[in-house]
CSV table of C-alpha atoms in Angstrom, one decimal:
chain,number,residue,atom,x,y,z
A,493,UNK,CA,-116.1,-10.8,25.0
A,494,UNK,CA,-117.3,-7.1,24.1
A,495,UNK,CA,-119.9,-6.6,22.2
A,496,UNK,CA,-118.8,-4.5,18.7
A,497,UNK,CA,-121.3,-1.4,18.2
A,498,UNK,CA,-123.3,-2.0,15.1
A,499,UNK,CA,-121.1,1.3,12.9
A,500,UNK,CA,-118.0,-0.8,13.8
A,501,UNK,CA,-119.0,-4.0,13.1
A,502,UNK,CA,-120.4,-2.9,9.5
A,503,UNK,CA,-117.2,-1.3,9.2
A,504,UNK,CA,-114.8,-4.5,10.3
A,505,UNK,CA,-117.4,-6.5,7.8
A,506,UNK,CA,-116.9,-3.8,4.8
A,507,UNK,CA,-113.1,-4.1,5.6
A,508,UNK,CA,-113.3,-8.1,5.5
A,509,UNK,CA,-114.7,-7.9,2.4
A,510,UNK,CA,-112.2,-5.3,0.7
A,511,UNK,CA,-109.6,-8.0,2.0
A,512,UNK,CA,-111.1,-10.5,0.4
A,513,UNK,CA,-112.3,-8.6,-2.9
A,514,UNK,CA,-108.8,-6.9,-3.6
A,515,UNK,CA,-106.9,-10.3,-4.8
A,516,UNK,CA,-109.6,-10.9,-7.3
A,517,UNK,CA,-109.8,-7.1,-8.6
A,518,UNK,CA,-106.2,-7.4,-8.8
A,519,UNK,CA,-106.5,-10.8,-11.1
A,520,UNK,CA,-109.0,-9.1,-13.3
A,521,UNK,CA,-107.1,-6.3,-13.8
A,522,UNK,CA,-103.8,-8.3,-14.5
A,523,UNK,CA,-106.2,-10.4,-16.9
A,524,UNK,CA,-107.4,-7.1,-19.1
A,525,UNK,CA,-104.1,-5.5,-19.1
A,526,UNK,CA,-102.8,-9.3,-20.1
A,527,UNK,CA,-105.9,-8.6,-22.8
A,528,UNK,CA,-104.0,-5.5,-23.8
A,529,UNK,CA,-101.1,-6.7,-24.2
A,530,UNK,CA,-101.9,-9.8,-26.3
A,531,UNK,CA,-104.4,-7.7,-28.3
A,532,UNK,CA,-101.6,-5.1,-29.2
A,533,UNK,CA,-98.6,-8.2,-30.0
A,534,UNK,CA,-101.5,-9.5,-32.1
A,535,UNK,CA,-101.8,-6.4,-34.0
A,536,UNK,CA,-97.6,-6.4,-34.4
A,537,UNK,CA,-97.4,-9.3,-35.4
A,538,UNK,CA,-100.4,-9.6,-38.0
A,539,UNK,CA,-98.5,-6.4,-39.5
A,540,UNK,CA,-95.3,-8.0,-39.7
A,541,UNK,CA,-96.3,-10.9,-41.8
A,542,UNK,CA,-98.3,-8.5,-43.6
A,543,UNK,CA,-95.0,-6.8,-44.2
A,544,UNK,CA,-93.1,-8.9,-46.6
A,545,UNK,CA,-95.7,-8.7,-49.1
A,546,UNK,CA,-94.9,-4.9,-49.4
A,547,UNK,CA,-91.2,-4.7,-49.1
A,548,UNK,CA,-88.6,-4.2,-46.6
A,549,UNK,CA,-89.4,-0.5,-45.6
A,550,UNK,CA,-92.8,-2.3,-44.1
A,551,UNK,CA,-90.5,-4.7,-42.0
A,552,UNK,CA,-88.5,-2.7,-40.7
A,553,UNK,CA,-91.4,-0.2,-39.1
A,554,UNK,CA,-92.1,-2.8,-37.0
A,555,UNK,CA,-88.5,-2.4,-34.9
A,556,UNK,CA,-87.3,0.1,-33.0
A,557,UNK,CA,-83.7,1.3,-32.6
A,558,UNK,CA,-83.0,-1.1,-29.8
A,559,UNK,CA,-84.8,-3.9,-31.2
A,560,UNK,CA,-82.4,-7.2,-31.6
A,561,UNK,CA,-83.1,-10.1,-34.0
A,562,UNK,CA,-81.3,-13.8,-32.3
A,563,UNK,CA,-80.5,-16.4,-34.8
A,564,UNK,CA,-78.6,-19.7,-34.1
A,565,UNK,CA,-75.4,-17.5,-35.6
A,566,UNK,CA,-75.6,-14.3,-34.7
A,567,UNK,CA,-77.5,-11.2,-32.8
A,568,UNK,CA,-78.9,-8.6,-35.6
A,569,UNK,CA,-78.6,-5.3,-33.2
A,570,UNK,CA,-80.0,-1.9,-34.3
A,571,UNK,CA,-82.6,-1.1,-37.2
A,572,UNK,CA,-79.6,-1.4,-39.8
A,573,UNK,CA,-78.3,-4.7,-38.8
A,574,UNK,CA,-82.1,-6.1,-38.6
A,575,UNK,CA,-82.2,-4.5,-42.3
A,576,UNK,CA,-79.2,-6.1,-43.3
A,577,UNK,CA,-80.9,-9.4,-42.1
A,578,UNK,CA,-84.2,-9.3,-44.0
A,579,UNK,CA,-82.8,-7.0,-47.0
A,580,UNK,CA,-80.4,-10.8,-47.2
A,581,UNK,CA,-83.7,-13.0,-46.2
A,582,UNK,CA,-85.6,-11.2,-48.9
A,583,UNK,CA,-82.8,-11.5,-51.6
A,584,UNK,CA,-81.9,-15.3,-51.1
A,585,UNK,CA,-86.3,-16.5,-51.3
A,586,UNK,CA,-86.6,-18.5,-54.5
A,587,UNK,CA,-89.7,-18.3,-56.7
A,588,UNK,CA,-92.5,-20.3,-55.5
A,589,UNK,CA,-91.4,-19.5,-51.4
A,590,UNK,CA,-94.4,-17.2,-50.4
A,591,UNK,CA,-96.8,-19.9,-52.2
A,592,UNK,CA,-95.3,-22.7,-50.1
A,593,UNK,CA,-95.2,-20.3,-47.1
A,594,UNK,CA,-97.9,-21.5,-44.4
A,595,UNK,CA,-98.5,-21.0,-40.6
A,596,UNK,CA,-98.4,-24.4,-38.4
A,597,UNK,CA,-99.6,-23.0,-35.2
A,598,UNK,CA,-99.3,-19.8,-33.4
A,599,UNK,CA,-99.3,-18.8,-29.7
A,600,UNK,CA,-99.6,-14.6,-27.7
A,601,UNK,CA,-99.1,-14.5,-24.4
A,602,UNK,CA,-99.3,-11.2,-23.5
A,603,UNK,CA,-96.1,-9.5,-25.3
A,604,UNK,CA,-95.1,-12.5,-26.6
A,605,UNK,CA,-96.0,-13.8,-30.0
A,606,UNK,CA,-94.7,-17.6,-31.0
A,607,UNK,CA,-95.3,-18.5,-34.7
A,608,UNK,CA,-94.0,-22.0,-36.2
A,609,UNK,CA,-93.9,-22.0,-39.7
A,610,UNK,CA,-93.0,-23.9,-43.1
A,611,UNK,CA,-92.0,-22.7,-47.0
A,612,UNK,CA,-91.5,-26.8,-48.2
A,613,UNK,CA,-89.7,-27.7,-49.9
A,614,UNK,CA,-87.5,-24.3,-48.9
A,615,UNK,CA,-87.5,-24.1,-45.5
A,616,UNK,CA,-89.2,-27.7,-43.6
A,617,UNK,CA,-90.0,-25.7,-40.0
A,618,UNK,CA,-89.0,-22.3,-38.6
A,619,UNK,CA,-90.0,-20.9,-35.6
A,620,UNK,CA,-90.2,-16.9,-34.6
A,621,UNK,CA,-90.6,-15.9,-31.1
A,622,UNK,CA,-91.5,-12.3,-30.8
A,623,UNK,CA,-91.8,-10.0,-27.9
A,624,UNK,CA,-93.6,-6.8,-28.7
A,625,UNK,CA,-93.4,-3.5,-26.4
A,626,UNK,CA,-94.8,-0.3,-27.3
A,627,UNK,CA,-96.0,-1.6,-30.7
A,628,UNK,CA,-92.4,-2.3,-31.9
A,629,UNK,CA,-90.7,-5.9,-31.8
A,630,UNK,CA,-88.5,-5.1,-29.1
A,631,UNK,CA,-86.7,-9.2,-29.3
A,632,UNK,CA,-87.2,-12.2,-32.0
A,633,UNK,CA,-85.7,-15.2,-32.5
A,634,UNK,CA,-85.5,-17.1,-35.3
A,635,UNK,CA,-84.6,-20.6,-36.4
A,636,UNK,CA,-85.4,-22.1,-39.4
A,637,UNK,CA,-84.5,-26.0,-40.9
């Protein structure tokens, strides 16, 4: 066996270590920019339900022309078909809705937000699932009983 000079061998030893280093520097950088992300759906989604209370030009900045709304129904493409869907959500809530309206648990993942909902004795349990690029709601779903 040949003996390493001691440059090489610190070098082999500084290169064993970057080996070993670079999985967890890549797993903290996935976790901030995971951070990001779920900081920034946070902020969409906190606006959004913020939203209703000021009308349906509040709603609809959170979409973006490409944005789709899936129901059990029907796919809302497009900012006017989304506005078609909560210009007709908005119009059909009976008095006493937004007093009844409360949060039963909600999840972010990254871009994805996941709120489960009830409006008793309107709506029982609804779910949203939202997932949130660039600021906008690029996807939701939406199911309500």
């Amino acid at each position: 066996m040949t003996q390493m000079n001691p440059f090489h061998r610190r070098q082999a030893l500084a290169g064993g270590a970057l080996a070993l280093a670079l999985p967890l520097l890549a797993t903290s950088t996935d976790a901030a920019a995971g951070e990001q992300a779920s900081s920034a759906t946070q902020k969409v989604l906190a606006h959004h339900l913020g939203a209703f209370a000021k009308g349906l030009d509040e709603i609809m900045r959170d979409y973006a022309a490409t944005s789709v709304i899936l129901t059990h129904d029907k796919q809302h493409r497009g900012v006017a078909e989304i506005r078609g869907f909560f210009d007709g959500f908005l119009k059909s809530v009976k008095p006493g809705f937004w007093e009844a309206f409360k949060i039963n648990a909600q999840a972010i993942d990254r871009d994805v937000a996941y709120l489960v909902w009830e409006a008793k004795p309107f709506v029982n349990i609804a779910t949203d699932t939202l997932v949130v690029r660039h600021k906008k709601i690029v996807v939701q779903t939406f199911t309500a009983a």
